Short mmCIF file of C-alpha atoms and ligand atoms in Angstrom, two decimals:
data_model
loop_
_atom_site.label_atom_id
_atom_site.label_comp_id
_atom_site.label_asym_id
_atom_site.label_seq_id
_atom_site.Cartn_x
_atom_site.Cartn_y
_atom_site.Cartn_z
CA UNK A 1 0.00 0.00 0.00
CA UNK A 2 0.61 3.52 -0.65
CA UNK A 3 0.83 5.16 2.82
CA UNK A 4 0.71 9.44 3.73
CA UNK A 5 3.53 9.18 6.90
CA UNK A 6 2.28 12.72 8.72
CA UNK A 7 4.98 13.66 10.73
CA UNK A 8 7.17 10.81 9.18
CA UNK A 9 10.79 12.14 10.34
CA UNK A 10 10.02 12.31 13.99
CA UNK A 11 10.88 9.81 16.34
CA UNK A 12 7.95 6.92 15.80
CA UNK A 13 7.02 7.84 12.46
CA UNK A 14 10.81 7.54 11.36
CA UNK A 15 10.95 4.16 13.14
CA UNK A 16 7.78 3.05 11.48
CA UNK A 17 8.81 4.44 7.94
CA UNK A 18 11.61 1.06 8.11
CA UNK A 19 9.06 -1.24 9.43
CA UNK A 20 6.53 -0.58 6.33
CA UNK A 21 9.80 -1.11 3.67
CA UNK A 22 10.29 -4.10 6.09
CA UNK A 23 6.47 -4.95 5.01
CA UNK A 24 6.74 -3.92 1.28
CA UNK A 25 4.55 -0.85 1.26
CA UNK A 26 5.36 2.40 0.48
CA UNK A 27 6.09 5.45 2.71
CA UNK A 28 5.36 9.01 1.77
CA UNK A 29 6.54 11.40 4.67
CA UNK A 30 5.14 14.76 5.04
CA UNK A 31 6.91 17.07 7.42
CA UNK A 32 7.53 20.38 8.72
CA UNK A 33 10.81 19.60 10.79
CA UNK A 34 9.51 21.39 13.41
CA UNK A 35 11.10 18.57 16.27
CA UNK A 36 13.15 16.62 13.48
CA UNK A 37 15.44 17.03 11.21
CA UNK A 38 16.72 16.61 7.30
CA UNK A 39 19.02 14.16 8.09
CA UNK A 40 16.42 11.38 9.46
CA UNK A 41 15.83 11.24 5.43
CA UNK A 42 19.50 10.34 4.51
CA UNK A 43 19.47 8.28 7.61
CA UNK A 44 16.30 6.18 6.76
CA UNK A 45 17.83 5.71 2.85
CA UNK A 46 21.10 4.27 4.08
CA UNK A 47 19.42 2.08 6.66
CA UNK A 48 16.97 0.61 3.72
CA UNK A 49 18.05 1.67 0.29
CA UNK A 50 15.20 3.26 -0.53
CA UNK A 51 15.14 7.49 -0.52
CA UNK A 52 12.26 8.19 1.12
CA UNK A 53 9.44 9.86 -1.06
CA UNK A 54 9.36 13.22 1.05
CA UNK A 55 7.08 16.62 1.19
CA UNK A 56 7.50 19.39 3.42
CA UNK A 57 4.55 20.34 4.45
CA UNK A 58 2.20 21.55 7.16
CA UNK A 59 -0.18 18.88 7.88
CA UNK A 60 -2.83 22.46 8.43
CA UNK A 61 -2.32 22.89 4.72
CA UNK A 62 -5.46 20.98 3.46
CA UNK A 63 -5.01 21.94 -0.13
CA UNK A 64 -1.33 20.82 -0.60
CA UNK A 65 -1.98 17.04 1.62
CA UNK A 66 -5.41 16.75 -0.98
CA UNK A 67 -2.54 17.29 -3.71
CA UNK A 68 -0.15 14.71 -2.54
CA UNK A 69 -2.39 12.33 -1.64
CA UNK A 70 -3.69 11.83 -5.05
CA UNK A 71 -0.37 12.97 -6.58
CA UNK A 72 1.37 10.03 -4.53
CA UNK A 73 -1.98 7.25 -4.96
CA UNK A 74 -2.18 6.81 -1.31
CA UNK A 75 -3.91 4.06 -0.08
CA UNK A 76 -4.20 5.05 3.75
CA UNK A 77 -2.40 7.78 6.34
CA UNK A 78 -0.65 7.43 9.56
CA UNK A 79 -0.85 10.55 11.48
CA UNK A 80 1.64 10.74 13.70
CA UNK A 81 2.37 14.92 13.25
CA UNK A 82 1.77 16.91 16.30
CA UNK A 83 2.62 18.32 19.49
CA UNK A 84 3.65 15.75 22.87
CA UNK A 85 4.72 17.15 25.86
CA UNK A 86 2.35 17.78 28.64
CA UNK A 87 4.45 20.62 29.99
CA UNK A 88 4.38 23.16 26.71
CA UNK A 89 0.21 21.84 26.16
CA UNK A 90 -0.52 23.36 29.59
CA UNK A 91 1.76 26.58 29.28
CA UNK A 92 0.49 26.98 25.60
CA UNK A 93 -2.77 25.12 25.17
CA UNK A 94 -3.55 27.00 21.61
CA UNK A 95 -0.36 26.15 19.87
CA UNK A 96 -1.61 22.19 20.68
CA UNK A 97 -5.41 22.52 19.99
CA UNK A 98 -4.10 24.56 16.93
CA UNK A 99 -1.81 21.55 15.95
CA UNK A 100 -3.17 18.80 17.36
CA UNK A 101 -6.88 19.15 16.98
CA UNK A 102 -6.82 21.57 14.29
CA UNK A 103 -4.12 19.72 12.27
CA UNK A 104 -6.07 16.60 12.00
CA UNK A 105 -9.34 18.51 11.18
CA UNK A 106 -7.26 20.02 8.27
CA UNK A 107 -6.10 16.12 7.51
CA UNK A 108 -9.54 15.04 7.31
CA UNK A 109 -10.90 17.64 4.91
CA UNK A 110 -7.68 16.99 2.32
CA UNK A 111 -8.64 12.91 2.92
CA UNK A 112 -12.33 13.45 2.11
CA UNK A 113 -11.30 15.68 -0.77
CA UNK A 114 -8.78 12.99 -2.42
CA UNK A 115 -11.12 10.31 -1.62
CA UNK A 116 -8.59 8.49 0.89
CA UNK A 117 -10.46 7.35 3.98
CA UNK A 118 -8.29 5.40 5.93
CA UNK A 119 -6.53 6.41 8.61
CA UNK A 120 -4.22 4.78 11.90
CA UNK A 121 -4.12 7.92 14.43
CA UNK A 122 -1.18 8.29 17.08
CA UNK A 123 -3.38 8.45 20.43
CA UNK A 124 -1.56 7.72 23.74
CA UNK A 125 -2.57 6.27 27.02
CA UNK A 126 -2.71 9.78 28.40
CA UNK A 127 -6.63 9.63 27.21
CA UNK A 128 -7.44 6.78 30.17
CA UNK A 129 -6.15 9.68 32.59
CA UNK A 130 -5.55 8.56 35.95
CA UNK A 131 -5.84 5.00 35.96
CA UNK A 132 -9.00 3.37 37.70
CA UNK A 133 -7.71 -0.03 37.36
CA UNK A 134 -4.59 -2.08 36.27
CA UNK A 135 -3.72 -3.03 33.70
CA UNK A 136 -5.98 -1.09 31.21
CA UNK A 137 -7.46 -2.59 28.79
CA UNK A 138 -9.51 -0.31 26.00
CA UNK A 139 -12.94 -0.42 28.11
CA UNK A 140 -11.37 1.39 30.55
CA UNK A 141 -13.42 4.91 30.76
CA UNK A 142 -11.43 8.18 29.01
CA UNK A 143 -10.70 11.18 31.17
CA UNK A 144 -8.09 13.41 30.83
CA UNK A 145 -6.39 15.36 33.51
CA UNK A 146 -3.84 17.76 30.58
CA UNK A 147 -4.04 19.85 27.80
CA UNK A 148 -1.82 17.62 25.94
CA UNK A 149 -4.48 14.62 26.77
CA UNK A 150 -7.52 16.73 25.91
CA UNK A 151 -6.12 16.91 22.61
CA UNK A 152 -5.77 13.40 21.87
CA UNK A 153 -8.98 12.88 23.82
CA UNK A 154 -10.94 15.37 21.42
CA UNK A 155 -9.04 14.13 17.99
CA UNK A 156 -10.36 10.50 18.99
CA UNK A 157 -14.00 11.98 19.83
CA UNK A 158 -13.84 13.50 16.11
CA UNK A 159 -12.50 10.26 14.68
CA UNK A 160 -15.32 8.26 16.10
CA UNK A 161 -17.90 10.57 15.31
CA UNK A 162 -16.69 10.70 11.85
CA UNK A 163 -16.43 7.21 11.16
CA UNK A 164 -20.29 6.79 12.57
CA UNK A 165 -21.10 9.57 10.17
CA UNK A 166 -19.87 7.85 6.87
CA UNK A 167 -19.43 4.25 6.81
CA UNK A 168 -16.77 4.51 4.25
CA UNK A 169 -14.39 5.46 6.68
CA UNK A 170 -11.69 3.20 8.59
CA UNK A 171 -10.39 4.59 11.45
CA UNK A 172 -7.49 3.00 13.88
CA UNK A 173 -7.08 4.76 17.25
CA UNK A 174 -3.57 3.57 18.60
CA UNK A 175 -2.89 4.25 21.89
CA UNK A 176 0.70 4.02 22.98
CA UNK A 177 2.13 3.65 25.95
CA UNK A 178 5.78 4.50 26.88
CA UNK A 179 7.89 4.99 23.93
CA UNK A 180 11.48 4.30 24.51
CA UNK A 181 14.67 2.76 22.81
CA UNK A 182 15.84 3.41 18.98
CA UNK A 183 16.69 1.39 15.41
CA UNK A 184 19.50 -1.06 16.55
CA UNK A 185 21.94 0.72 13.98
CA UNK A 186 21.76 3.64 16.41
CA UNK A 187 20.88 5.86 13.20
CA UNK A 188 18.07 7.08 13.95
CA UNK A 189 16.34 7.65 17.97
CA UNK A 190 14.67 10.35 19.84
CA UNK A 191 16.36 13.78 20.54
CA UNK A 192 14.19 15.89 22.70
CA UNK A 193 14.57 19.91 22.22
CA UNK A 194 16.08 21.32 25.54
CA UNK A 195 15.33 19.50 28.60
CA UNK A 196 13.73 16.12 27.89
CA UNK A 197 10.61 15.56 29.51
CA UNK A 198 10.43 11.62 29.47
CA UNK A 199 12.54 9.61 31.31
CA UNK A 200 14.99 7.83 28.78
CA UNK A 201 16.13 10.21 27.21
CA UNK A 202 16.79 12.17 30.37
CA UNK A 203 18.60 9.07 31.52
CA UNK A 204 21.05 8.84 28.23
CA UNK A 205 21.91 12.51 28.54
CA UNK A 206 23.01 12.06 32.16
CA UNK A 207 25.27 9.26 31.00
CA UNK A 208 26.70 10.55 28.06
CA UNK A 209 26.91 13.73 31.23
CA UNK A 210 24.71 16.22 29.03
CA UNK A 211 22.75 16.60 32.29
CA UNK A 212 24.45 16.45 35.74
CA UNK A 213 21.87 14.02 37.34
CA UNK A 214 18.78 12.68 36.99
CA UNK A 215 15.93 14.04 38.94
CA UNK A 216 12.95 10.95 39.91
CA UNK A 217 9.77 12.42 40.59
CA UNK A 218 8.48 11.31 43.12
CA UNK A 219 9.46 8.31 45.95
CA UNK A 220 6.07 8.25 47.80
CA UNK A 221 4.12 6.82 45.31
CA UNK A 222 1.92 3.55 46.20
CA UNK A 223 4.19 1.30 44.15
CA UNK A 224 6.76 -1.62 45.26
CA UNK A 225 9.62 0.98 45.59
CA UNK A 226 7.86 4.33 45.89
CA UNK A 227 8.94 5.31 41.82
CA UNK A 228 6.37 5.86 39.31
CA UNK A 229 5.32 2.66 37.42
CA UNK A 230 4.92 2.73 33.45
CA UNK A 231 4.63 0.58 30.23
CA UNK A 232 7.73 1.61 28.25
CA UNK A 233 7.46 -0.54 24.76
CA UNK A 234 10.30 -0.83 22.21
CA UNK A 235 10.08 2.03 19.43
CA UNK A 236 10.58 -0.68 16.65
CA UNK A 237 7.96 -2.89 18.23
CA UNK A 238 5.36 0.12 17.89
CA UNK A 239 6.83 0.23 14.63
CA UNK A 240 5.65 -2.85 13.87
CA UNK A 241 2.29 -2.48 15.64
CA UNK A 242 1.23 -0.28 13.26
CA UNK A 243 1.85 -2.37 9.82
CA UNK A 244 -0.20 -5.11 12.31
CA UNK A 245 -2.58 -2.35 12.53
CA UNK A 246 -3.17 -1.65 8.63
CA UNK A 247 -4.91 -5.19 8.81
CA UNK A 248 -7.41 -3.48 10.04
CA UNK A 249 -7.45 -0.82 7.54
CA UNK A 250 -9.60 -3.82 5.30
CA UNK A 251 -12.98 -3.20 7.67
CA UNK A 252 -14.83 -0.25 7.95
CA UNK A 253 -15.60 1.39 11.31
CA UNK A 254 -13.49 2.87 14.10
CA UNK A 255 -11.53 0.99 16.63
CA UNK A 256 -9.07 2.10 19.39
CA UNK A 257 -5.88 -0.55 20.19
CA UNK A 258 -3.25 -0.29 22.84
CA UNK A 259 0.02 -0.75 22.31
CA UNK A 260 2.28 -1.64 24.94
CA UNK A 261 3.59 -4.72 26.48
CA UNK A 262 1.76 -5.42 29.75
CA UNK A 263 4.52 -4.98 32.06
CA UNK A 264 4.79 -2.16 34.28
CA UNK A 265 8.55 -0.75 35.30
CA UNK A 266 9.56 1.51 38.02
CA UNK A 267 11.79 4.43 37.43
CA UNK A 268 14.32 2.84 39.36
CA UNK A 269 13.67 -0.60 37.31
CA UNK A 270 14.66 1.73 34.53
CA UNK A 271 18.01 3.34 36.15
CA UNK A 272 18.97 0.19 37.42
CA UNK A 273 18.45 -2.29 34.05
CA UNK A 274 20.51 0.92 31.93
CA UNK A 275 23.16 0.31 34.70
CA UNK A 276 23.75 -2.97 34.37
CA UNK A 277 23.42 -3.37 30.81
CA UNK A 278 25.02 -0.53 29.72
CA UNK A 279 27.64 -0.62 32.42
CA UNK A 280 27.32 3.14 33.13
CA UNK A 281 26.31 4.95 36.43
CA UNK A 282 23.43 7.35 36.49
CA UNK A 283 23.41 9.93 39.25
CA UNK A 284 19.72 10.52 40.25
CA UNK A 285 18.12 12.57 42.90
CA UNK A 286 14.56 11.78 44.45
CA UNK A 287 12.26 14.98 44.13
CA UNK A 288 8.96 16.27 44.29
CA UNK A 289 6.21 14.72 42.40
CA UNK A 290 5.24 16.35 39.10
CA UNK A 291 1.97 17.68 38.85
CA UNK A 292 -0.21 15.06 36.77
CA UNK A 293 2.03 12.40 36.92
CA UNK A 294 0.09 8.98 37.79
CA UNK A 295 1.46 6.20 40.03
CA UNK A 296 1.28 3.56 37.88
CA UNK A 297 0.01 3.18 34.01
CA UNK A 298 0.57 0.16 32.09
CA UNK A 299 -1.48 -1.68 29.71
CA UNK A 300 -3.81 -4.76 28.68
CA UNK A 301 -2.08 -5.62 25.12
CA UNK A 302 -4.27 -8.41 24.59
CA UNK A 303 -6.88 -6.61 22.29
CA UNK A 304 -4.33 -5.90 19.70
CA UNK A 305 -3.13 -9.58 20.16
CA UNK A 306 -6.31 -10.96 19.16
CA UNK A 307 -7.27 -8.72 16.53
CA UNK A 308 -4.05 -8.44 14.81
CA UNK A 309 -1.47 -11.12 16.00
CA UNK A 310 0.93 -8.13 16.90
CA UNK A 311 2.73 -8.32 20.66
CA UNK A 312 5.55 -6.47 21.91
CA UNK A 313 9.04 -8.86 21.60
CA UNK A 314 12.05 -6.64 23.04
CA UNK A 315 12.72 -6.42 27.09
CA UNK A 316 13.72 -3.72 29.08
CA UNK A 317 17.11 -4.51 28.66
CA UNK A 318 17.08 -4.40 24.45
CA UNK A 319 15.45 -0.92 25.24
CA UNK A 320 17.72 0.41 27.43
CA UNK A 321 20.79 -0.65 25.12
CA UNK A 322 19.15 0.43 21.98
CA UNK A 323 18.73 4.00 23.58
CA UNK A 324 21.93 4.29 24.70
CA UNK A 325 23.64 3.18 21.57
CA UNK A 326 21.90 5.87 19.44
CA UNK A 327 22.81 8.51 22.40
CA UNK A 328 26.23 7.55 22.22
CA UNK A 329 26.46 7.77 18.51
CA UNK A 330 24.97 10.91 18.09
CA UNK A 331 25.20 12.62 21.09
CA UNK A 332 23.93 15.70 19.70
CA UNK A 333 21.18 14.42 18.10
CA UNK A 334 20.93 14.89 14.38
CA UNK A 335 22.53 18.26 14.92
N1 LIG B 401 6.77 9.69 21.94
C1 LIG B 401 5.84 9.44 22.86
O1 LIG B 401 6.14 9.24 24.03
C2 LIG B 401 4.37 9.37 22.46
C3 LIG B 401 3.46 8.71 23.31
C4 LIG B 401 2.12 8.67 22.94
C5 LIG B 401 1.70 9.29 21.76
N2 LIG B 401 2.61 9.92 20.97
C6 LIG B 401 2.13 10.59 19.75
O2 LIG B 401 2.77 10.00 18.64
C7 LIG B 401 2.98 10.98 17.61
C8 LIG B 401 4.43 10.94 17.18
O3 LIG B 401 5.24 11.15 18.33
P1 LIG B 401 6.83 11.25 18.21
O4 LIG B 401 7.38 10.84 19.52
O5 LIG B 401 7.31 10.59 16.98
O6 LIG B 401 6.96 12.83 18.07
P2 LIG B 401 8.00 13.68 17.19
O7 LIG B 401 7.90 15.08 17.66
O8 LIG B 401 9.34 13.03 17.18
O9 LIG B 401 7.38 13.54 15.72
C9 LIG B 401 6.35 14.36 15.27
C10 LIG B 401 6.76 14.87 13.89
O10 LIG B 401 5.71 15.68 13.38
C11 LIG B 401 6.28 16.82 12.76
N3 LIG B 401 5.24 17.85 12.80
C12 LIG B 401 4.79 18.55 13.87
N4 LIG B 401 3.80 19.38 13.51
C13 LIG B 401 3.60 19.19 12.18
C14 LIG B 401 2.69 19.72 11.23
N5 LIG B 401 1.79 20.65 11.59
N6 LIG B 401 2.73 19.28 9.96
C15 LIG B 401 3.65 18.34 9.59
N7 LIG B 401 4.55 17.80 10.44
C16 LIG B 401 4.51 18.22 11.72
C17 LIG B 401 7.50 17.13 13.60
O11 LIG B 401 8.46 17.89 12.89
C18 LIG B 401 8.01 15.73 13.92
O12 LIG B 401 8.91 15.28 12.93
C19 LIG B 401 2.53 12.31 18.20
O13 LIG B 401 1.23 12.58 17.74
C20 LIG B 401 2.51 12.06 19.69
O14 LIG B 401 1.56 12.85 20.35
C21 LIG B 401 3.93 9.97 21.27
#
């Protein structure tokens, strides 16, 4: 298949871009480099041979996506362009209803126009909010407790709606988990702007001593050693969720999927696994809680087992090497 990558050369969507060669589709990336860079492009045709079929473009720009789209024949979109830290959603909520919301409106319109109605959406467990039960599966109820999630939350709402609207429309809500690790080449991985705001890649800067120390928010939390609790998944096994996901692509109707593995890690799980794998010390400092942060999140994969054979393969330990290998080979990023 033909597929529109929005927001291709970011971190999952560059990831993804190798899985679908992997598959034998066809990736199309549309991006603005806002949080990426040029060279994920040269990076992505050395690691598969293939130069990546690439627009920049604003994903708000309905007219030019309706162009490529039919220009290119696509076949489906994965929208993975947006905005993703909760920090900069609550200082400036506009800029990510603006891109967020208002970016995938402008998606929709230049998909009805070129007559391409399928779509796999990057949602995130942030829309189950503070978690009621564990693990969570996709019944769980939706409540958001962030700008950031409200966005997600409201994008899904639309999708849903949408897809009860007109019955020609296939809709694929994915909602990731923890993100964390890179390509095993080291190529290409995440490189947060300024001060990262998730943990690994606040851990690989301390190591490659970017950042003096790591700070751990929180060590009062209701969990089996006081550290927040999470589902961090392999990037290249989300990678590969999503070409599970296209499967889907086949029936009409809209349904949401988690991705992540099932098992929940603590933050000093985390320190301690990059440690001893990586044979590296990480200072880290216990400090306040962050506002919003839950105690523990992780997820029910089973849904996306059944419906699509896909399950997360990589440990903790493959993630924690992964990350550090593309941190030490680039440790300023793409820069
Ligand atoms: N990384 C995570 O922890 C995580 C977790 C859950 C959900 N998500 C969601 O997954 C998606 C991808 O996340 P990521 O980690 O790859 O982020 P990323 O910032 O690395 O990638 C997003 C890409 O979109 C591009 N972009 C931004 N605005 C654009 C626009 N208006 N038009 C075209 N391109 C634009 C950016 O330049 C960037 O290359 C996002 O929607 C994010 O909210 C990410």
């Amino acid at each position: 298949m033909n597929i529109l990558l929005t927001g291709g050369a970011g971190y999952i969507g560059s990831h993804t871009f190798i899985s679908l060669i992997d598959a034998g589709h066809k990736p199309i990336v549309v991006d603005t480099f806002d949080n990426s860079s040029p060279q994920v492009l040269d990076r992505l045709h050395a690691l598969t041979g293939q130069k990546p079929v690439f627009y920049q473009a604003d994903v708000r720009n309905s007219d030019m996506i309706a162009d490529i789209l039919m220009r290119e024949s696509c076949d489906a979109v994965i929208h993975f362009a947006g905005r993703k830290s909760v920090g900069e959603g609550q200082s400036d909520p506009v800029l990510y209803f603006d891109q967020n919301v208002g970016g995938t409106v402008q998606l929709l319109h230049a998909m009805n126009k070129s007559g391409c109605k399928k779509l796999i959406f990057s949602s995130s467990a942030v829309v189950y909010g503070n978690p009621e039960y564990l693990p969570i599966d996709e019944e769980h109820p939706l409540s958001t407790c962030n700008v950031y999630g409200d966005t997600k939350r409201t994008v899904e709402d639309m999708l849903r709606a949408l897809s009860a609207s007109d019955p020609e429309w296939s809709v694929v809500l994915l909602r990731y988990f923890n993100p964390v690790g890179a390509h095993k080449s080291g190529d290409i991985g995440e490189y947060p702007r300024g001060i990262p705001n998730n943990l690994m890649p606040y851990v690989t800067q301390v190591a490659v001593g970017q950042l003096e120390q790591l700070s751990v928010f929180g060590g009062d939390y209701d969990t089996p050693d006081g550290t927040g609790v999470r589902d961090f998944i392999h990037v290249c096994d989300l990678a590969d969720g999503h070409v599970s996901a296209m499967k889907l692509l086949d029936d009409t109707g809209c349904t949401a999927m988690n991705l992540g593995t099932g098992k929940g890690y603590s933050v000093l799980d985390i320190i301690q696994t990059f440690e001893t794998v990586n044979k590296v010390r990480i200072p880290y400092e216990i400090t306040d809680r962050r506002p919003g942060d839950v105690a523990a999140c992780y997820a029910n994969p089973s849904y996306a087992r059944t419906l699509t054979g896909w399950q997360a393969r990589l440990e903790l330990a493959d993630m924690c090497r992964d990350a550090w290998n593309w941190q030490q080979k680039n440790p300023m990023g793409f820069d």
